[in-house]
Coordinates of C-alpha atoms and ligand atoms in Angstrom, one line a residue:
X1 CA 189.8 6.4 73.4
X2 CA 187.3 9.0 72.4
X3 CA 183.6 9.1 73.3
X4 CA 182.8 11.4 70.5
X5 CA 180.3 9.4 68.6
X6 CA 176.6 10.3 68.1
X7 CA 175.0 13.7 67.4
X8 CA 177.3 16.6 68.0
X9 CA 176.0 19.5 70.1
X10 CA 176.7 23.0 69.1
X11 CA 176.6 25.3 72.2
X12 CA 178.1 28.5 70.7
X13 CA 176.2 31.8 70.8
X14 CA 175.2 31.7 67.2
X15 CA 174.7 30.3 64.8
X16 CA 172.4 28.3 67.0
X17 CA 170.9 24.8 66.5
X18 CA 168.5 24.6 63.6
X19 CA 165.4 22.5 64.3
X20 CA 165.1 19.5 62.0
X21 CA 161.7 20.9 61.0
X22 CA 163.3 24.1 59.7
X23 CA 165.9 22.1 57.8
X24 CA 163.2 19.9 56.3
X25 CA 161.1 22.9 55.3
X26 CA 164.1 24.2 53.2
X27 CA 164.6 20.9 51.4
X28 CA 162.7 21.5 48.3
X29 CA 163.2 22.8 44.7
X30 CA 163.4 26.4 43.8
X31 CA 160.0 28.1 43.6
X32 CA 158.7 30.6 41.1
X33 CA 159.9 34.0 42.3
X34 CA 157.5 36.1 40.2
X35 CA 154.2 34.8 41.5
X36 CA 152.5 32.0 43.5
X37 CA 152.9 30.8 47.0
X38 CA 156.3 32.4 47.7
X39 CA 154.8 35.8 47.7
X40 CA 152.1 35.0 50.2
X41 CA 154.7 33.1 52.4
X42 CA 156.9 36.2 52.4
X43 CA 154.1 38.6 53.3
X44 CA 153.1 36.3 56.2
X45 CA 156.5 36.7 57.8
X46 CA 156.2 40.4 58.6
X47 CA 153.4 40.3 61.2
X48 CA 155.1 37.4 62.9
X49 CA 158.5 39.2 63.1
X50 CA 156.7 42.2 64.6
X51 CA 155.0 39.9 67.2
X52 CA 158.5 38.6 68.2
X53 CA 159.8 42.2 68.4
X54 CA 156.7 43.5 70.2
X55 CA 156.2 46.4 67.7
X56 CA 153.6 47.8 65.5
X57 CA 156.3 49.6 63.5
X58 CA 158.0 48.4 60.3
X59 CA 160.4 45.7 59.5
X60 CA 162.7 45.4 56.5
X61 CA 164.2 42.1 55.7
X62 CA 167.8 41.9 54.3
X63 CA 169.8 39.1 52.8
X64 CA 172.7 39.6 55.2
X65 CA 174.1 38.8 58.5
X66 CA 174.2 41.1 61.5
X67 CA 176.9 43.3 60.1
X68 CA 174.7 44.1 57.2
X69 CA 171.8 45.3 59.3
X70 CA 174.1 47.3 61.5
X71 CA 175.1 49.1 58.3
X72 CA 171.4 49.3 57.1
X73 CA 170.2 50.8 60.3
X74 CA 172.8 53.5 60.3
X75 CA 172.7 54.3 56.5
X76 CA 168.9 54.9 56.7
X77 CA 169.0 57.2 59.7
X78 CA 172.4 59.0 60.1
X79 CA 174.5 60.8 57.6
X80 CA 178.3 60.7 57.2
X81 CA 179.9 63.2 59.6
X82 CA 177.0 63.1 62.0
X83 CA 177.7 61.8 65.4
X84 CA 176.4 58.6 67.2
X85 CA 177.1 57.6 70.8
X86 CA 178.0 54.0 71.4
X87 CA 177.6 52.3 74.8
X88 CA 180.3 49.6 74.7
X89 CA 179.9 46.6 77.0
X90 CA 182.1 44.0 75.5
X91 CA 182.6 43.7 71.8
X92 CA 179.5 44.1 69.7
X93 CA 178.3 47.7 70.2
X94 CA 181.8 49.0 69.5
X95 CA 181.9 46.9 66.3
X96 CA 178.6 48.4 65.3
X97 CA 180.2 51.8 65.8
X98 CA 183.1 50.6 63.7
X99 CA 180.8 49.8 60.8
X100 CA 179.5 53.4 61.0
X101 CA 183.0 54.8 61.1
X102 CA 183.9 52.9 58.0
X103 CA 181.6 55.2 56.0
X104 CA 182.3 58.4 57.7
X105 CA 180.0 58.5 60.7
X106 CA 181.5 60.3 63.7
X107 CA 181.5 57.7 66.5
X108 CA 181.9 58.5 70.1
X109 CA 182.3 55.6 72.6
X110 CA 181.6 55.3 76.3
X111 CA 183.4 52.2 77.2
X112 CA 182.0 50.3 80.2
X113 CA 184.4 47.4 79.8
X114 CA 183.6 43.7 79.4
X115 CA 182.2 43.0 82.9
X116 CA 179.3 45.3 83.5
X117 CA 176.3 46.8 81.9
X118 CA 176.0 50.3 80.5
X119 CA 175.2 52.9 83.2
X120 CA 172.1 55.0 82.5
X121 CA 173.5 57.9 84.6
X122 CA 176.6 58.2 82.4
X123 CA 174.4 58.2 79.3
X124 CA 172.2 60.9 80.8
X125 CA 175.2 63.0 81.8
X126 CA 176.7 62.8 78.4
X127 CA 173.5 63.7 76.6
X128 CA 172.9 66.7 78.9
X129 CA 176.3 68.1 77.8
X130 CA 175.2 67.9 74.2
X131 CA 173.3 71.1 74.2
X132 CA 173.6 71.5 70.4
X133 CA 172.0 68.1 69.8
X134 CA 175.0 66.8 67.8
X135 CA 174.4 63.2 68.9
X136 CA 171.9 61.7 66.4
X137 CA 171.7 58.3 67.8
X138 CA 172.6 56.2 70.9
X139 CA 173.7 52.6 70.0
X140 CA 173.6 49.8 72.4
X141 CA 173.3 46.0 72.4
X142 CA 170.7 44.3 74.5
X143 CA 172.8 41.2 75.1
X144 CA 176.5 41.4 74.3
X145 CA 177.4 38.0 73.1
X146 CA 181.0 38.4 74.0
X147 CA 180.7 39.4 77.7
X148 CA 177.3 37.9 78.1
X149 CA 176.1 41.1 79.8
X150 CA 172.5 42.2 79.4
X151 CA 171.9 46.0 79.2
X152 CA 168.9 47.5 80.9
X153 CA 167.1 48.8 77.8
X154 CA 164.2 50.5 79.6
X155 CA 166.6 52.3 82.1
X156 CA 168.7 53.6 79.2
X157 CA 165.6 54.8 77.5
X158 CA 164.6 56.7 80.6
X159 CA 168.1 58.2 80.8
X160 CA 167.6 59.7 77.3
X161 CA 164.2 61.0 78.3
X162 CA 165.5 62.5 81.5
X163 CA 168.2 64.3 79.6
X164 CA 165.4 65.6 77.3
X165 CA 167.6 64.6 74.3
X166 CA 166.2 63.9 70.8
X167 CA 168.7 61.2 69.8
X168 CA 167.3 58.0 68.3
X169 CA 167.6 55.0 70.5
X170 CA 169.0 52.0 68.4
X171 CA 169.2 48.6 70.0
X172 CA 171.0 45.5 68.7
X173 CA 169.0 42.4 69.6
X174 CA 170.9 40.1 67.3
X175 CA 171.7 37.7 70.1
X176 CA 168.8 38.3 72.4
X177 CA 165.6 38.4 70.2
X178 CA 163.2 35.6 71.3
X179 CA 165.6 34.8 74.2
X180 CA 165.6 37.8 76.6
X181 CA 162.4 39.7 77.1
X182 CA 162.3 42.6 74.7
X183 CA 159.5 45.1 74.1
X184 CA 160.4 47.4 71.2
X185 CA 157.4 49.8 71.5
X186 CA 156.9 49.8 75.2
X187 CA 160.6 50.2 75.9
X188 CA 160.9 53.0 73.4
X189 CA 163.5 51.7 70.9
X190 CA 163.4 53.6 67.7
X191 CA 165.4 51.1 65.7
X192 CA 166.2 47.5 66.4
X193 CA 168.3 45.1 64.5
X194 CA 168.2 41.3 64.6
X195 CA 169.4 38.3 62.7
X196 CA 167.8 35.0 61.9
X197 CA 170.6 32.7 63.1
X198 CA 170.4 32.9 66.9
X199 CA 167.0 33.0 68.7
X200 CA 165.2 32.6 65.4
X201 CA 166.8 29.2 64.7
X202 CA 167.3 29.7 60.9
X203 CA 170.5 29.3 59.0
X204 CA 172.5 32.5 58.9
X205 CA 171.6 34.8 56.0
X206 CA 168.6 36.9 56.8
X207 CA 168.6 39.9 59.1
X208 CA 166.1 42.5 60.0
X209 CA 165.8 46.2 60.8
X210 CA 162.7 47.2 62.8
X211 CA 161.9 50.9 62.9
X212 CA 159.3 53.3 64.1
X213 CA 157.9 56.7 62.9
X214 CA 160.7 58.7 64.4
X215 CA 163.3 56.6 62.4
X216 CA 161.1 57.0 59.3
X217 CA 161.3 60.7 59.7
X218 CA 165.1 60.5 59.9
X219 CA 165.2 58.5 56.7
X220 CA 163.8 61.5 54.8
X221 CA 167.2 63.2 55.4
X222 CA 169.5 60.4 54.4
X223 CA 170.7 58.7 51.2
X224 CA 171.3 55.1 52.1
X225 CA 171.9 53.9 48.5
X226 CA 169.8 51.4 46.7
X227 CA 170.7 48.2 48.5
X228 CA 170.3 49.3 52.0
X229 CA 167.3 51.5 51.5
X230 CA 164.5 50.3 53.8
X231 CA 161.8 52.2 51.9
X232 CA 161.7 49.9 48.9
X233 CA 161.8 46.9 51.2
X234 CA 158.8 48.0 53.3
X235 CA 156.8 49.8 50.6
X236 CA 157.6 47.8 47.5
X237 CA 155.8 48.5 44.2
X238 CA 156.8 45.0 43.0
X239 CA 157.8 41.9 44.9
X240 CA 161.5 41.8 44.0
X241 CA 162.1 45.2 45.6
X242 CA 161.6 43.6 49.0
X243 CA 165.0 42.0 48.7
X244 CA 166.5 44.4 46.1
X245 CA 166.8 41.4 43.7
X246 CA 166.2 37.7 43.9
X247 CA 164.4 36.6 47.1
X248 CA 166.3 34.4 49.5
X249 CA 163.8 31.6 48.7
X250 CA 165.0 28.8 51.0
X251 CA 165.8 31.1 53.9
X252 CA 162.2 32.3 53.7
X253 CA 161.0 28.7 53.8
X254 CA 163.1 28.1 56.8
X255 CA 162.1 31.3 58.6
X256 CA 158.4 30.6 58.0
X257 CA 158.8 27.2 59.8
X258 CA 160.8 28.7 62.6
X259 CA 158.2 31.4 63.2
X260 CA 155.5 28.8 63.2
X261 CA 157.4 27.0 66.0
X262 CA 158.2 30.2 67.9
X263 CA 155.1 32.3 67.5
X264 CA 152.3 29.9 66.8
X265 CA 153.3 26.9 68.8
X266 CA 155.5 27.8 71.7
X267 CA 154.6 31.5 72.0
X268 CA 157.1 34.3 72.5
X269 CA 156.6 34.7 76.2
X270 CA 156.9 31.0 76.8
X271 CA 160.2 31.1 74.8
X272 CA 161.4 33.8 77.2
X273 CA 160.5 31.8 80.2
X274 CA 162.1 28.6 78.8
X275 CA 165.3 30.6 78.3
X276 CA 165.1 32.0 81.8
X277 CA 164.8 28.6 83.3
X278 CA 167.5 27.0 81.2
X279 CA 169.9 29.9 81.8
X280 CA 169.3 29.6 85.6
X281 CA 170.3 26.0 85.3
X282 CA 173.6 27.0 83.7
X283 CA 174.2 29.5 86.4
X284 CA 173.4 27.0 89.1
X285 CA 176.0 24.7 87.7
X286 CA 178.5 27.5 87.3
X287 CA 177.9 28.5 90.9
X288 CA 179.0 25.1 92.1
X289 CA 182.0 24.8 89.8
X290 CA 183.1 28.3 90.8
X291 CA 183.1 27.4 94.5
X292 CA 186.6 25.9 94.2
X293 CA 187.9 29.3 92.9
X294 CA 189.1 28.3 89.4
X295 CA 186.1 29.4 87.4
X296 CA 183.8 32.3 87.6
X297 CA 180.9 33.9 85.7
X298 CA 182.2 36.9 83.7
X299 CA 179.1 38.9 84.8
X300 CA 178.7 38.7 88.6
X301 CA 175.0 39.6 89.1
X302 CA 172.5 37.2 87.5
X303 CA 170.1 40.1 86.8
X304 CA 172.8 41.6 84.5
X305 CA 173.2 38.4 82.5
X306 CA 171.6 37.6 79.2
X307 CA 169.7 34.3 79.1
X308 CA 171.1 33.5 75.7
X309 CA 174.8 32.9 76.5
X310 CA 177.1 32.7 79.5
X311 CA 180.7 33.7 79.5
X312 CA 182.9 31.8 81.9
X313 CA 186.4 33.0 83.0
X314 CA 189.0 30.4 84.0
X315 CA 192.6 30.3 85.2
X316 CA 195.3 30.6 82.5
X317 CA 194.7 28.3 79.6
X318 CA 192.0 26.2 81.2
X319 CA 189.2 27.5 79.0
X320 CA 191.1 26.4 75.9
X321 CA 191.7 22.9 77.4
X322 CA 188.0 22.6 78.4
X323 CA 186.9 23.6 74.9
X324 CA 189.3 21.1 73.3
X325 CA 188.3 18.3 75.5
X326 CA 184.6 18.9 75.0
X327 CA 184.9 19.2 71.2
X328 CA 187.3 16.3 70.5
X329 CA 186.5 13.9 73.3
X330 CA 182.8 14.4 73.5
X331 CA 181.3 16.3 70.4
X332 CA 180.3 19.4 72.3
X333 CA 181.4 22.7 70.7
X334 CA 181.6 25.6 73.1
X335 CA 182.1 29.3 72.2
X336 CA 185.6 30.9 72.1
X337 CA 186.7 34.0 74.0
X338 CA 185.6 37.2 72.2
X339 CA 186.3 40.8 73.1
X340 CA 189.1 40.0 75.6
X341 CA 192.8 40.8 75.0
X342 CA 194.4 38.3 72.6
X343 CA 196.6 36.8 75.3
X344 CA 193.4 35.8 77.1
X345 CA 192.1 33.7 74.2
X346 CA 192.3 30.5 76.2
X347 CA 191.1 32.0 79.5
X348 CA 187.4 32.4 78.7
X349 CA 184.8 30.2 77.1
X350 CA 181.1 30.7 76.4
X351 CA 178.1 28.4 76.7
X352 CA 175.5 29.3 74.1
X353 CA 172.0 28.5 75.4
X354 CA 169.8 30.2 72.8
X355 CA 167.0 29.0 70.5
X356 CA 166.2 25.4 69.9
X357 CA 167.2 23.9 73.3
X358 CA 165.6 21.6 75.8
X359 CA 166.8 20.0 79.1
X360 CA 168.4 16.9 77.7
X361 CA 170.5 19.0 75.4
X362 CA 171.4 21.5 78.1
X363 CA 172.0 19.0 80.9
X364 CA 174.1 17.0 78.4
X365 CA 176.2 20.0 77.7
X366 CA 176.6 20.8 81.4
X367 CA 177.4 17.2 82.3
X368 CA 180.0 17.2 79.5
X369 CA 181.7 20.3 80.8
X370 CA 181.6 18.7 84.3
X371 CA 183.4 15.6 82.8
X372 CA 185.9 17.9 81.1
X373 CA 186.8 19.5 84.5
X374 CA 187.3 16.1 86.0
X375 CA 189.2 14.6 83.1
X376 CA 191.5 17.7 83.0
X377 CA 192.1 17.8 86.8
X378 CA 190.7 21.3 87.1
X379 CA 189.6 21.7 90.7
X380 CA 185.9 22.5 90.8
X381 CA 183.0 22.3 93.2
X382 CA 180.9 19.1 93.1
X383 CA 177.2 18.8 92.4
X384 CA 176.9 21.2 89.4
X385 CA 174.7 18.9 87.3
X386 CA 172.6 18.1 90.3
X387 CA 172.1 21.8 91.0
X388 CA 171.2 22.4 87.3
X389 CA 168.7 19.6 87.4
X390 CA 167.0 21.0 90.4
X391 CA 166.5 24.3 88.6
X392 CA 165.1 22.5 85.6
X393 CA 162.7 20.7 87.9
X394 CA 161.6 24.1 89.1
X395 CA 162.8 23.6 92.7
X396 CA 165.1 26.5 92.9
X397 CA 166.5 29.4 91.0
X398 CA 169.8 31.2 91.2
Ligands
PLP1 C1 176.2 37.7 66.4 C2 176.1 39.1 66.8 C3 176.3 40.1 65.9 C4 176.9 39.9 64.5 O1 176.2 39.2 63.7 P1 176.8 38.6 62.4 O2 175.7 37.8 61.8 O3 178.0 37.8 62.8 O4 177.3 39.8 61.5 C5 176.1 41.4 66.3 N1 175.6 41.7 67.5 C6 175.4 40.7 68.4 C7 174.9 41.1 69.8 C8 175.6 39.4 68.1 O5 175.4 38.4 69.0

């Protein structure tokens, strides 16, 4: 017998769940792309995107996924053979570096492993050694979606300042934007990249590079090529230059609706708080499950965890069995292991809790994982769903 009947729940860390309203907004015929409402709709997106990023800088919109804006951010600011310093904390920052390497950027990595955040002191020490100023940019992810670590962006900024170094500070918020608090201007990020398919609740296909005056200055000394150039996208003479060709019409409809929900209805700060509460519920459940010694959070300290996704470590093979049971017996899809050695593929799973999510969805997911542990005979602490519901009720936090 299978109980898998009803609406499936996707709890992977991106793409995230798309609100029905966003889907409905996309369900219409192709518009005129040379004039009319599409132009105004497009222009209305920029201030709202900046509100989400907390910046008064610029934002270029690309028809791409996260990998595309990784490349765009680097091509506009760093030349081949120049050096960038990558703070690796799982999977994604190193991969960003890999994109740069693929077109000749000199990539140096400080590897902090997959279980802790990047240490500001190590960054400061390395930058102090760079007397010649060879390091053009420091690359970090705010939330590493593989390890589920959250890096301390303000502390890393302070480390750069203490070292008195001129490197640009470039932050990947692809997983964390509109989930974890992020303050681009106040925290001193020069470049920030994000995608539409995680906290922004829109089908994968749009991605963003936010940048400030310092990054604009760097752009004067690079040649990013026509497609990745952010100048034509932010200072277009004609509309089609915003996307270097045909506009992503239906993604723009979807994003407009998603930003209406996020910025004009819920509010960005309320969205952060909702994510904090729902993440705390996940961690309360995980705490209970872990008490029998067979599961553990990958990131020990709650203050170092992103509120967008939680990586769980299990005994050999259990994570694979839990994922299988949840998907096939119950219709709940959990995230796979990412950024761990291949032989550990079935020893980690991830619970995505980003974007369009409320207590019935989340408690349903946690209750389903709880049932999987029972069905599979994986010894676990009792009371996990109870603990989560207390957090949802506001009675306690982790
Ligand atoms: C998802 C993700 C990416 C990659 O985005 P794609 O759209 O798959 O290219 C990069 N960085 C982080 C932190 C992510 O979570």
